[in-house]
Coordinates of C-alpha atoms and ligand atoms in Angstrom, one line a residue:
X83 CA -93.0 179.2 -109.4
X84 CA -92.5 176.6 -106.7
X85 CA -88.9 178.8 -105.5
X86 CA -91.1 181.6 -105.4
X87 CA -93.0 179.5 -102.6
X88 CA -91.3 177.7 -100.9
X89 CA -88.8 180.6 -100.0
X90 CA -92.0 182.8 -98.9
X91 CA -92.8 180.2 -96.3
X92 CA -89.4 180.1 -94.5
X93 CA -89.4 183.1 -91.8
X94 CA -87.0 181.3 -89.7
X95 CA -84.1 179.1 -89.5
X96 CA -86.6 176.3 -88.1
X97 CA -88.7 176.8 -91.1
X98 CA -86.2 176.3 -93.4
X99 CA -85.0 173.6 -91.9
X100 CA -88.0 171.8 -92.3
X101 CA -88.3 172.2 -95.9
X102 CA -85.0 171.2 -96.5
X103 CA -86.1 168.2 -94.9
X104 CA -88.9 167.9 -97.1
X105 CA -87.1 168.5 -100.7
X106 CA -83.6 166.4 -99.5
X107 CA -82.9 162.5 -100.0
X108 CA -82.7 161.2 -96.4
X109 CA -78.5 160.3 -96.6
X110 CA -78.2 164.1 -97.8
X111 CA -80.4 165.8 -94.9
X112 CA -78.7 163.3 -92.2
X113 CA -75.4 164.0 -93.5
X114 CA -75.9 167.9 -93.1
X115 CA -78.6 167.9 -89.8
X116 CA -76.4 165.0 -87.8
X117 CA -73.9 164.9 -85.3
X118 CA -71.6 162.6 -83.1
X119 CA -72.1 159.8 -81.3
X120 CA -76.1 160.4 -78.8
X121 CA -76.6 163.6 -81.5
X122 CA -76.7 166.0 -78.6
X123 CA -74.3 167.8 -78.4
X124 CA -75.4 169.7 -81.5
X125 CA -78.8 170.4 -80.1
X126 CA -77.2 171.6 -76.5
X127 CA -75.8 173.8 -77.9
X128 CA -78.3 176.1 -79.5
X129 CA -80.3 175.1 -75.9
X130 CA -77.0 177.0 -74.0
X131 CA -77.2 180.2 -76.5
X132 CA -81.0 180.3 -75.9
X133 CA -81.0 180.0 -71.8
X134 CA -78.2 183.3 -71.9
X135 CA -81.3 186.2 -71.8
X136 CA -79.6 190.0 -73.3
X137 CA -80.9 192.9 -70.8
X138 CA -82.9 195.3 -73.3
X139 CA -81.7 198.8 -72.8
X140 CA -84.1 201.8 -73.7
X141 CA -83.7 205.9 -74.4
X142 CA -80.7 205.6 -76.5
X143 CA -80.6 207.1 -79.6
X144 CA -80.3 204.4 -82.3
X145 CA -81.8 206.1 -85.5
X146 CA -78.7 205.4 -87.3
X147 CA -77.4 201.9 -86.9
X148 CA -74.8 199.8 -88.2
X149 CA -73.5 196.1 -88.2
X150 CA -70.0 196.9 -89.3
X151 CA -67.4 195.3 -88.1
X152 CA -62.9 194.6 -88.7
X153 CA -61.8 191.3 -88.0
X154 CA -57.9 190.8 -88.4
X155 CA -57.9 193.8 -90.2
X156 CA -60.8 193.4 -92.8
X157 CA -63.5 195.2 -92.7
X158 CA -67.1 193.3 -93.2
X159 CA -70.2 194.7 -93.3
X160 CA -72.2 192.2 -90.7
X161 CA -70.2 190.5 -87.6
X162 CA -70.5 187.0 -89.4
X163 CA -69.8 185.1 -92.1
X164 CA -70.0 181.4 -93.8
X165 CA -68.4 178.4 -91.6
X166 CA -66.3 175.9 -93.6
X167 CA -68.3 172.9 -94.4
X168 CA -67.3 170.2 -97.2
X169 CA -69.3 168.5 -100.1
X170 CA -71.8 172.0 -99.8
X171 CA -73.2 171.2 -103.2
X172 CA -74.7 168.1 -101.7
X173 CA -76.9 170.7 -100.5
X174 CA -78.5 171.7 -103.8
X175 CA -76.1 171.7 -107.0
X176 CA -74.4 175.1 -107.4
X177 CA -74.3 175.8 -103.4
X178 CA -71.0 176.8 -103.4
X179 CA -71.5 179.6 -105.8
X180 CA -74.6 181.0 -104.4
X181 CA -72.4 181.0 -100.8
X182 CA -69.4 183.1 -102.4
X183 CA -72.1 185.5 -104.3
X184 CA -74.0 186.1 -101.2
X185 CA -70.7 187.1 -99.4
X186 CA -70.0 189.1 -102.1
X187 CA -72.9 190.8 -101.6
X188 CA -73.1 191.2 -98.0
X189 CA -69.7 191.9 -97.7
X190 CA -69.4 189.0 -95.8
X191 CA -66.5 186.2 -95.7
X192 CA -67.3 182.8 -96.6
X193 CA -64.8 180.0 -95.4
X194 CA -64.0 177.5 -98.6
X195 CA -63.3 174.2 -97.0
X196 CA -60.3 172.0 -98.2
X197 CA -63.1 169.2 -99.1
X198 CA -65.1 172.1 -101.0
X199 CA -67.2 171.2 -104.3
X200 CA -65.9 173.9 -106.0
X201 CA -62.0 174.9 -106.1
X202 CA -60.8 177.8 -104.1
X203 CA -59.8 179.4 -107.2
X204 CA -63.2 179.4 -108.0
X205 CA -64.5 180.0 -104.6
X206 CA -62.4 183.5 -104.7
X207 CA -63.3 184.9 -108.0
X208 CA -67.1 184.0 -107.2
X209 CA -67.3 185.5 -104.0
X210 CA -64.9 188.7 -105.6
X211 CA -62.3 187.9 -102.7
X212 CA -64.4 187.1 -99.7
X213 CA -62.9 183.7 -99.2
X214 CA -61.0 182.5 -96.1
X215 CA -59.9 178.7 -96.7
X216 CA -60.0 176.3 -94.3
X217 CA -57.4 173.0 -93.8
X218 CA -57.1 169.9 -92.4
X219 CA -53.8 168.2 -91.8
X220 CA -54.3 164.5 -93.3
X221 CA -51.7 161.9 -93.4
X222 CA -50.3 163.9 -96.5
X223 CA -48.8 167.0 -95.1
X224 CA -47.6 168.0 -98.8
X225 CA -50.7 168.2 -100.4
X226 CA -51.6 171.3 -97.6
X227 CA -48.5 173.1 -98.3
X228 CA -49.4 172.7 -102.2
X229 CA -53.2 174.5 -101.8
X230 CA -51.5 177.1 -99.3
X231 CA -49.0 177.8 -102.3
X232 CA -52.4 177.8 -104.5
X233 CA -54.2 180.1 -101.9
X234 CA -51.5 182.6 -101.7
X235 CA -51.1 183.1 -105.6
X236 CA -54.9 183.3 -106.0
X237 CA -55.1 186.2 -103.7
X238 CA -56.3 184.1 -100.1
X239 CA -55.3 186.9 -97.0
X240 CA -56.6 184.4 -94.2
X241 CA -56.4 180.4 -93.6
X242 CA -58.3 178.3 -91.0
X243 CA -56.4 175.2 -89.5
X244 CA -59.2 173.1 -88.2
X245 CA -57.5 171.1 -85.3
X246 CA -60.4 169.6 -83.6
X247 CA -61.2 166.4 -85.4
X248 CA -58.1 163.9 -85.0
X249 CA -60.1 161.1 -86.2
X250 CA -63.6 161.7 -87.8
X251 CA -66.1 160.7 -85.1
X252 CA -68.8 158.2 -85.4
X253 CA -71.8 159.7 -86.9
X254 CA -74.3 157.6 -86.2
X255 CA -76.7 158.8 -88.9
X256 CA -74.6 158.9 -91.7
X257 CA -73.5 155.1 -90.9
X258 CA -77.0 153.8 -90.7
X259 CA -77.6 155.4 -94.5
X260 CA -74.6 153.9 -95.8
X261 CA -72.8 157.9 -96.1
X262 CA -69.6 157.5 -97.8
X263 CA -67.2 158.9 -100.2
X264 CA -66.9 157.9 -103.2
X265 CA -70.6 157.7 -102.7
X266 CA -72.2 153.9 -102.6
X267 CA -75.1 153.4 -104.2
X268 CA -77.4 150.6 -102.8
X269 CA -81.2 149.3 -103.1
X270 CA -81.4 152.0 -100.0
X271 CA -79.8 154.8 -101.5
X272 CA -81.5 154.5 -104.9
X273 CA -84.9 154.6 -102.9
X274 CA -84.3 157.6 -101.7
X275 CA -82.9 159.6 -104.9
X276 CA -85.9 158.1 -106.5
X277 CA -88.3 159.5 -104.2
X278 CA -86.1 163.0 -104.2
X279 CA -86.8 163.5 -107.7
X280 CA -86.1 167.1 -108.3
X281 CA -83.0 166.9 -105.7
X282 CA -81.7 164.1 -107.8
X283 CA -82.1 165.1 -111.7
X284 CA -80.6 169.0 -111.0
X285 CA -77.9 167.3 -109.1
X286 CA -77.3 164.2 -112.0
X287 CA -77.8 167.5 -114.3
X288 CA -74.8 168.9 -112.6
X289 CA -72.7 166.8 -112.1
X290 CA -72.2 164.1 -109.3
X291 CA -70.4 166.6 -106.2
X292 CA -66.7 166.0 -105.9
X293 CA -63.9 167.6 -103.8
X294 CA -62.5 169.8 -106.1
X295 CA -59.4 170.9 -104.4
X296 CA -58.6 167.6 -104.3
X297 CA -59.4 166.8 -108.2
X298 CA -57.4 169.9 -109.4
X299 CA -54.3 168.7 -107.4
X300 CA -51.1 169.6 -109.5
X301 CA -49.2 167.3 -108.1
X302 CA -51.9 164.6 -108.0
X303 CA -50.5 164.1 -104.1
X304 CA -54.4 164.5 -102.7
X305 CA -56.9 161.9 -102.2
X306 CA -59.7 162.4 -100.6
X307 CA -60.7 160.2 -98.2
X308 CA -63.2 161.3 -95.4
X309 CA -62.3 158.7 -92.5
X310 CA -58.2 158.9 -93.0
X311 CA -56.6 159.7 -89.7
X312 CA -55.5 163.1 -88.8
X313 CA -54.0 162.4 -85.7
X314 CA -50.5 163.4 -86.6
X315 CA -51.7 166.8 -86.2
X316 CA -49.5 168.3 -83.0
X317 CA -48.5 171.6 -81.7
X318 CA -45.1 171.0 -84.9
X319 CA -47.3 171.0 -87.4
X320 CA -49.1 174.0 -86.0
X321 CA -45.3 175.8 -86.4
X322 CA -44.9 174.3 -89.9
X323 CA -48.2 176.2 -90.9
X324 CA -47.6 179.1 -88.8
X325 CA -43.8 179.3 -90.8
X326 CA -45.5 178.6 -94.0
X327 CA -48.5 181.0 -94.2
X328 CA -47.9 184.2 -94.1
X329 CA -51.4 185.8 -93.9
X330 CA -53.9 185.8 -91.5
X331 CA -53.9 182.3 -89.9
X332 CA -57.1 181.2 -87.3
X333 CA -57.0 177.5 -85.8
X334 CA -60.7 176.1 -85.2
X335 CA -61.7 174.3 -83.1
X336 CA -60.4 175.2 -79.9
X337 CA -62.3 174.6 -76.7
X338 CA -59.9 174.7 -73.4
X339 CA -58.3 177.8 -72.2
X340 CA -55.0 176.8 -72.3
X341 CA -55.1 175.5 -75.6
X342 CA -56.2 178.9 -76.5
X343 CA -53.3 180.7 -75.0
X344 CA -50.7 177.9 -76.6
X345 CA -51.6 178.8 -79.7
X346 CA -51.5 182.2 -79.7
X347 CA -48.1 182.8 -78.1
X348 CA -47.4 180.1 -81.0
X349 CA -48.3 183.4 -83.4
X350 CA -52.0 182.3 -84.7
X351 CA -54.0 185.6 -85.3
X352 CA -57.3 184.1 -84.2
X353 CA -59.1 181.5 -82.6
X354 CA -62.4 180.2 -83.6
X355 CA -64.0 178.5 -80.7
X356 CA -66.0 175.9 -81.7
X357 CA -66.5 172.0 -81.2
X358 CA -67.7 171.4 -85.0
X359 CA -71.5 172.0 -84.1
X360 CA -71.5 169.1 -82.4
X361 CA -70.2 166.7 -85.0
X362 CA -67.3 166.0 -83.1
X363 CA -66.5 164.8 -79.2
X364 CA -70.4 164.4 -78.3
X365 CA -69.9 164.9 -74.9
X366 CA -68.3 168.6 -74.8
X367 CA -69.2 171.4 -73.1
X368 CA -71.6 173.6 -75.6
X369 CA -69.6 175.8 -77.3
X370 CA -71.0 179.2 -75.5
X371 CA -70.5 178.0 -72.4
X372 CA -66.5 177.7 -73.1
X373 CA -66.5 180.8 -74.8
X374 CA -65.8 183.3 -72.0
X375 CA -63.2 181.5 -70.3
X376 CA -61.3 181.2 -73.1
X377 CA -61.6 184.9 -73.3
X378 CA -60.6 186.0 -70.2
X379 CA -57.7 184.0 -70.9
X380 CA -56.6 185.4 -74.1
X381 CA -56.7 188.9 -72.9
X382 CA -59.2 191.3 -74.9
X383 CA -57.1 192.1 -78.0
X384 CA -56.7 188.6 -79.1
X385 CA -59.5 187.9 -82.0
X386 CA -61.5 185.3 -81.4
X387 CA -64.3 183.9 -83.9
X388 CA -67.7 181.7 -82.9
X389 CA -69.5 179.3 -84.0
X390 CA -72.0 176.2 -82.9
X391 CA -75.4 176.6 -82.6
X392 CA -75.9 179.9 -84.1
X393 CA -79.6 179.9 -85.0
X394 CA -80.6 183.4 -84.7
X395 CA -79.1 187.5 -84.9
X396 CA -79.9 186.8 -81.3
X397 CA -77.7 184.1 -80.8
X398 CA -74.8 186.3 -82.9
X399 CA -75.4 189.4 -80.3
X400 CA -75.4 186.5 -77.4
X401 CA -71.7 185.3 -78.6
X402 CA -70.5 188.8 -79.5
X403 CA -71.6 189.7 -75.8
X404 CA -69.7 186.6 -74.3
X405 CA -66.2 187.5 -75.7
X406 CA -66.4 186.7 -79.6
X407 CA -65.6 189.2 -81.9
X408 CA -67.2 187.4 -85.4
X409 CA -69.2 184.2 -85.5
X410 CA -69.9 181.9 -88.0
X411 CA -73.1 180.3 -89.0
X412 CA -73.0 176.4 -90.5
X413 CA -76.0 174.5 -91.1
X414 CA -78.3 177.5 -91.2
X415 CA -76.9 178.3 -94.6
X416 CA -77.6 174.5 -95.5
X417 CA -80.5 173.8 -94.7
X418 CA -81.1 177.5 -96.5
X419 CA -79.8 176.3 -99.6
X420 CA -81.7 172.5 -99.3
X421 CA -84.9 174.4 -98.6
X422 CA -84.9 177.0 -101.9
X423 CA -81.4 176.9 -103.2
X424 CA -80.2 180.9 -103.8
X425 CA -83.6 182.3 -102.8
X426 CA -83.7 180.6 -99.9
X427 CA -79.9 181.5 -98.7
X428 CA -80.8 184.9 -99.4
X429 CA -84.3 184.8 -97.3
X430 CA -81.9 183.0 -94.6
X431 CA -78.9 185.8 -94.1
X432 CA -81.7 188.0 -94.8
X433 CA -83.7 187.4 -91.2
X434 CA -80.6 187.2 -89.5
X435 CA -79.6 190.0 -90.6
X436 CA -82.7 191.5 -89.7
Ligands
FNR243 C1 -69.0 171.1 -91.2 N1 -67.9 171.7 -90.5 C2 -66.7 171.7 -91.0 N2 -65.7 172.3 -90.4 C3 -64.4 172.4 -91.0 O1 -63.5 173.0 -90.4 N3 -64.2 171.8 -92.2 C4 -65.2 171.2 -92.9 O2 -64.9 170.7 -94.0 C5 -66.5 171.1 -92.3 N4 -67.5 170.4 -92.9 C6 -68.8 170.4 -92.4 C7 -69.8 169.9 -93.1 C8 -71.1 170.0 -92.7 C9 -72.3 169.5 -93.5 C10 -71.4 170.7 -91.4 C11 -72.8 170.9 -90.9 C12 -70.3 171.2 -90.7 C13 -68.2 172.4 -89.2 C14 -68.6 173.8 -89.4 O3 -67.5 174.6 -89.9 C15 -69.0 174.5 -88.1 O4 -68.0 174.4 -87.1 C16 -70.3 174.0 -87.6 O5 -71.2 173.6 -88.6 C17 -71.0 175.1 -86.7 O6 -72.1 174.6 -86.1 P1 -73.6 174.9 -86.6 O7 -73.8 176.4 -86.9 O8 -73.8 174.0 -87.8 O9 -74.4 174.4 -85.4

């Protein structure tokens, strides 16, 4: 009865928002809703997409209309999909699975990040094959060749090297609640669960999140930990990947031109532009605002993806407009899922689509 409600009063992404805010533990909604360093960054960039204003065009005939669109040869039925984001089922238990149905659904892709809740096994049988997964480099290079073995026998067509966080930035929220993994938990934290009541029984009812990737490791080579280093990363490792992989391989992340045109004559398949919704170098350029150049200087057939900031349909037409050919939506689909769990991702994808 209360779902039923609460997802009848979220008409936006704001609204939702604000309920997830509501029905969250603090450490949970900061950990989702922050950013790096002043917090900005994350908030300029939705500010950018708004200021760009489209130029309505009338006396066309659009009775039929469609969303359609291929991306590295797939063919989705809308022009976005899911971004990566770890420890989703922090979220609300069972966010993982609700993302992979509603890309099933939708015919949609949803991105399984490496520091996923649920394995990518999982992740691809849930969401009948809609998965991309998405990689970081950490100080274990082994342990990425080992779920890129475990991708390509599951069925995985596409992989996303995330290049743009080196060393995890400082996010100031997240250190004033005490945020870590394996979670801590304090007078402070315990305050907050308590007063999160329906948040915290479904989610002790569950089971406590963990990265499952990283628990169903084969070899046992991966430990999670969220502050290691992944500095290492350089343009060699790119080429180790590249040589490995043989699907569909996009590197997020990417926010200078020539950066952009390095790595595809290194034989990537796609760039996502992106700086991490913010939760990265805090004092970028917003993401749209890059997005053109790096267009103009990867030519026109060279995919690129989108994402940061994406609030709106709007803001989708405003990247596709700008150079992108697919964007991706982040903590929309979180604060979707915080807000009403399934009900109210569905309400979410559902206005956007709209
Ligand atoms: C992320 N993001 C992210 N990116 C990635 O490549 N791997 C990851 O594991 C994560 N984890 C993650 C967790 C959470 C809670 C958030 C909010 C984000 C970044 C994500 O893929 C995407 O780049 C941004 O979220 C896009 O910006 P918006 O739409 O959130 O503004």
């Amino acid at each position: 009865m209360d779902n039923i409600k609460a997802s009848n009063k979220i008409f936006s992404i704001e609204d939702a928002k604000k309920l997830s805010k509501k029905r969250l533990p603090k450490i949970v909604y900061d950990f989702i809703d922050g950013a790096s360093g002043d917090e900005k960054l994350s908030e300029i960039n939705s500010f950018a997409l708004d200021q760009i204003r489209l130029e309505p065009r009338v006396l066309r005939n659009v009775e039929e209309r469609k969303l359609k669109k291929n991306i590295l040869g797939f063919n989705y039925d809308y022009p976005f999909g899911f971004a990566p984001m770890g420890m989703t089922n922090l979220s609300w238990p069972g966010a993982d699975s609700m993302l992979a149905k509603e890309s099933a659904r939708n015919n949609i892709p949803t991105c399984v990040s490496m520091a996923s809740t649920t394995t990518l096994e999982k992740m691809y049988e849930l969401s009948e094959g809609h998965s991309w997964l998405q990689l970081y480099i950490f100080q274990d290079e082994a342990f990425v060749m080992e779920l890129l073995d475990r991708a390509e026998k599951t069925g995985y067509e596409v992989a996303i090297l995330t290049v743009d966080v080196p060393v995890l930035s400082r996010r100031t929220r997240d250190d004033k609640n005490g945020f870590s993994y394996p979670f801590k938990i304090g007078p402070k934290q315990f305050f907050d669960f308590a007063t999160h009541p329906v948040w915290s029984i479904s989610t002790l009812l569950n089971g406590i999140p963990k990265p499952m990737n990283y628990e169903t490791s084969k070899s046992g080579k991966g430990i999670f930990k969220r502050k290691e280093s992944r500095g290492k990363t350089d343009w060699e490792t790119l080429k180790r990947v590249r040589n490995k992989w043989k699907g569909k391989l996009i590197v997020k992340g990417v926010m200078s031109s020539d950066d952009a045109v390095k790595i595809k004559e290194m034989g990537a398949d796609a760039i996502q532009v992106s700086n991490h919704g913010g939760r990265q170098l805090d004092s970028a350029s917003a993401a749209i605002n890059i997005l053109p150049f790096i267009r103009e200087a990867v030519g026109n057939n060279f995919p690129i993806i989108f994402d940061s900031g994406i609030r709106s349909g709007s803001d989708i037409v405003r990247s596709l407009a700008l150079g992108a050919d697919f964007s991706m939506i982040g903590r929309p689909v979180m604060y979707a899922m915080g807000a009403d769990g399934a009900s109210g991702l569905r309400r979410i994808v559902d206005i956007i689509k709209e």
